[in-house]
mmCIF file of C-alpha atoms in Angstrom:
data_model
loop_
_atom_site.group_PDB
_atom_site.id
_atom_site.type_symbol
_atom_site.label_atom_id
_atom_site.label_comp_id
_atom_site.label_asym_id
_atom_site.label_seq_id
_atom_site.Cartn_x
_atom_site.Cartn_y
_atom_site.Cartn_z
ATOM 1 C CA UNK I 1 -4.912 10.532 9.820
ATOM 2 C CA UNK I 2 -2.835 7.642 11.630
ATOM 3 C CA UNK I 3 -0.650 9.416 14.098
ATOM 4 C CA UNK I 4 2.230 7.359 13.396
ATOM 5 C CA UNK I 5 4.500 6.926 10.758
ATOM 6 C CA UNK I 6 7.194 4.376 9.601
ATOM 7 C CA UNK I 7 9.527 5.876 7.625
ATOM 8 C CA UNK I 8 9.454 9.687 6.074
ATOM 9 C CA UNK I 9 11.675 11.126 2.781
ATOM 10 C CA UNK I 10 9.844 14.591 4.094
ATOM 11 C CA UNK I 11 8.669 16.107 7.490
ATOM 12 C CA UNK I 12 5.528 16.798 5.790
ATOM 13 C CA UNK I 13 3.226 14.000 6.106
ATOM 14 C CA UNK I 14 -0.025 13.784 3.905
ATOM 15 C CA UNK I 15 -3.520 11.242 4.387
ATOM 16 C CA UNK I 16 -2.377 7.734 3.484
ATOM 17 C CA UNK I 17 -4.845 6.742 0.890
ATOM 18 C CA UNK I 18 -3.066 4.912 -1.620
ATOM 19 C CA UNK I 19 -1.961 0.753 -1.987
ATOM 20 C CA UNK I 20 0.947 -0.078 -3.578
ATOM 21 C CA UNK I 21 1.529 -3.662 -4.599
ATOM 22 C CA UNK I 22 5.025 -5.758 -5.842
ATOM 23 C CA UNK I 23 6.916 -8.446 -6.081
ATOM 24 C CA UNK I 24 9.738 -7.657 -3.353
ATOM 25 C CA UNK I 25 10.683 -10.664 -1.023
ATOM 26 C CA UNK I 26 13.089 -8.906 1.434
ATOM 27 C CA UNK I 27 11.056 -8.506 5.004
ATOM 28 C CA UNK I 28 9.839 -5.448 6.274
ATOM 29 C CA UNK I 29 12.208 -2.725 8.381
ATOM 30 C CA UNK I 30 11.443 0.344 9.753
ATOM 31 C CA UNK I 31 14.360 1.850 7.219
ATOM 32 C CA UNK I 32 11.305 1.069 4.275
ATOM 33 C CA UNK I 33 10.258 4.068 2.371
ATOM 34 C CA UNK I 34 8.697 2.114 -0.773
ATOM 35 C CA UNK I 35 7.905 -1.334 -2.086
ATOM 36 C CA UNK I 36 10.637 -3.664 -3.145
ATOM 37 C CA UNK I 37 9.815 -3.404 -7.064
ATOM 38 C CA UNK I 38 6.332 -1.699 -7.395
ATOM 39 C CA UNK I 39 3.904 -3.298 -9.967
ATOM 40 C CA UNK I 40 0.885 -1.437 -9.583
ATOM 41 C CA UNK I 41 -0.646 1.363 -7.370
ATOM 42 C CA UNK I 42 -3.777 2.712 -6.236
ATOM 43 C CA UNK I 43 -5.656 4.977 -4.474
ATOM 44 C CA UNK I 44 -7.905 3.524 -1.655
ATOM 45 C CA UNK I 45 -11.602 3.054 -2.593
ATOM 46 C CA UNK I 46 -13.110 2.847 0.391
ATOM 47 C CA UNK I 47 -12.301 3.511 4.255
ATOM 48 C CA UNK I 48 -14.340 2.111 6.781
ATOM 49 C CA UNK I 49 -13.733 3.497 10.860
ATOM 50 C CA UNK I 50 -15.529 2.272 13.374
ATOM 51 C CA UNK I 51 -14.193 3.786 16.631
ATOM 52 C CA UNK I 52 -15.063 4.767 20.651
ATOM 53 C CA UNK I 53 -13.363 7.223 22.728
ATOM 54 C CA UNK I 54 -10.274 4.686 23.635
ATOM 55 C CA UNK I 55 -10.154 2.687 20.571
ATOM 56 C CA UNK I 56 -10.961 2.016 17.146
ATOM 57 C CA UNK I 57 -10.368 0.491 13.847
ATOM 58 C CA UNK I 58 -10.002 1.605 10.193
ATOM 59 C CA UNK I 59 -10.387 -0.838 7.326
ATOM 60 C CA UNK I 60 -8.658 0.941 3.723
ATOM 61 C CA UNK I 61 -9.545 -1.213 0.626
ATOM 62 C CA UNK I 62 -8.003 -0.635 -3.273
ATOM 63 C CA UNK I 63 -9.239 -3.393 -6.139
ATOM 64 C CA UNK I 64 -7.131 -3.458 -9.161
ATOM 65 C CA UNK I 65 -9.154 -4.386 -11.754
ATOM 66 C CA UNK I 66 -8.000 -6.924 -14.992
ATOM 67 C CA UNK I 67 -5.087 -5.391 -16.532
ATOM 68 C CA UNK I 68 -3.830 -3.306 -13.832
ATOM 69 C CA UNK I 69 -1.185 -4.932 -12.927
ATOM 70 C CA UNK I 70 0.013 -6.785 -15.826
ATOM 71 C CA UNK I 71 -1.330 -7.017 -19.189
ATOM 72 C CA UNK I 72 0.943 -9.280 -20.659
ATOM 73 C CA UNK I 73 2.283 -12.491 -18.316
ATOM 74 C CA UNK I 74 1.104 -13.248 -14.735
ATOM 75 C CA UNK I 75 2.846 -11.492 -11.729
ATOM 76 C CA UNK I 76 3.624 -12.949 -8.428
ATOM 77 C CA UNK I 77 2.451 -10.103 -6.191
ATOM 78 C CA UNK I 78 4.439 -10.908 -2.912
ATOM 79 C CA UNK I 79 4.396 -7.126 -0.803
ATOM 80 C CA UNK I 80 2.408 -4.210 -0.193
ATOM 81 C CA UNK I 81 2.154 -1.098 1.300
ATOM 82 C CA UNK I 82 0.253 1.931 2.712
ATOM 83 C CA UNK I 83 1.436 5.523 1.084
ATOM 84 C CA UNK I 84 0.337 9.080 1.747
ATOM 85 C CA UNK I 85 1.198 9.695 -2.349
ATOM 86 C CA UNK I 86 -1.654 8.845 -4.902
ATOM 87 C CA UNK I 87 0.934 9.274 -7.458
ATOM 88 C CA UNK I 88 1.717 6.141 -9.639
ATOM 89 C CA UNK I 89 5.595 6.383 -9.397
ATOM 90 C CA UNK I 90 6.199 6.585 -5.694
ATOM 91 C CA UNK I 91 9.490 7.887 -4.478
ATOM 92 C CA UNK I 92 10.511 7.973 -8.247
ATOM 93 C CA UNK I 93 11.489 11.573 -9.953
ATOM 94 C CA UNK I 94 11.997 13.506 -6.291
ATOM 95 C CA UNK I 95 8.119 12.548 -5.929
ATOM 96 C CA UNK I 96 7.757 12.725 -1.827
ATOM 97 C CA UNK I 97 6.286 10.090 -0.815
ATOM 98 C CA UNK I 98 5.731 8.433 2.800
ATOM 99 C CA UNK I 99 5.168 4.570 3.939
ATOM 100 C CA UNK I 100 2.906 4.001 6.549
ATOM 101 C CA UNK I 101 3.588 0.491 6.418
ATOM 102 C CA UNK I 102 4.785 -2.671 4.227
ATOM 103 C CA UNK I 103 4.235 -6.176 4.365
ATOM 104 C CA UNK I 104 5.236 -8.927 2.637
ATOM 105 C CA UNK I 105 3.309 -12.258 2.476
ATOM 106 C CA UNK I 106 3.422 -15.259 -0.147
ATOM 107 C CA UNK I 107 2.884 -14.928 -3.599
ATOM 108 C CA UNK I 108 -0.555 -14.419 -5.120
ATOM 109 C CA UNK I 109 -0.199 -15.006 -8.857
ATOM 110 C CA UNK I 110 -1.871 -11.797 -10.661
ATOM 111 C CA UNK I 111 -2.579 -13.086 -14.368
ATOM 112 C CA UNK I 112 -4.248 -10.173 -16.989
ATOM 113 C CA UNK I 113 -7.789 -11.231 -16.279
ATOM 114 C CA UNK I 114 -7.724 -11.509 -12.591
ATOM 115 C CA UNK I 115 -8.727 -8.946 -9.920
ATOM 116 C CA UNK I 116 -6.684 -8.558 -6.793
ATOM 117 C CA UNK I 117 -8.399 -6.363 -3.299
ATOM 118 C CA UNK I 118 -5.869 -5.330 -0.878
ATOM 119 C CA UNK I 119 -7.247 -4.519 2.625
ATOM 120 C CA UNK I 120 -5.124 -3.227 5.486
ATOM 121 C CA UNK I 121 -6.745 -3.051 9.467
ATOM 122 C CA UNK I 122 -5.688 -0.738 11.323
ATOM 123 C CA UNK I 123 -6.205 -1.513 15.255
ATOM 124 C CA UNK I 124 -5.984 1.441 17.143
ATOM 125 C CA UNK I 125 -5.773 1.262 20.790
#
């Protein structure tokens, strides 16, 4: 979809249409295959490209609704990243999995009733 790729676990590479969010601190690296400590994941819910013949851009947006990402206390969601996986253990159990890219930012406290939207821009040029 993207062209480009970060890091790969397998030479097979797959759509990247899921969002995985955590509570790693450590800064991206182009050795990244996964988030720091995952603590919730989801598959994109919308995708929005607006391009020309020289350029473009594509918007990917996942909402994780109350309860997704903790139902008990409230989680200081500090990282995400772009997968070509939808499953909901990346990299775990020899599931291949591939990053198109991380980021870390500063902490948005996730509490059991509270909704958090993750949207990455993609500038192509």
């Amino acid at each position: 979809m993207f062209g480009v790729v970060r890091n790969t676990n397998n030479p097979t590479v797959g759509v990247f249409t899921a969002v995985a969010v955590g509570i790693g601190t450590g800064g991206p690296t182009v050795q990244d295959n996964d988030v720091g400590t995952q603590k919730g994941h989801k598959v994109l819910a919308t995708t929005d490209i607006v391009s020309t013949l020289t350029h473009g851009n594509v918007k990917l947006t996942a909402t994780f609704n109350p309860g997704k990402i903790t139902n008990s206390t409230t989680q200081a969601i500090t990282e995400a990243g772009l997968f070509d996986n939808t499953s909901s253990n990346l990299g775990a159990n020899g599931t291949s999995v591939n990053m198109f890219a991380r980021q870390t930012f500063s902490a948005i406290n996730v509490g059991t009733a509270d909704t958090l939207t993750v949207t990455w821009t993609i500038n192509i040029n």
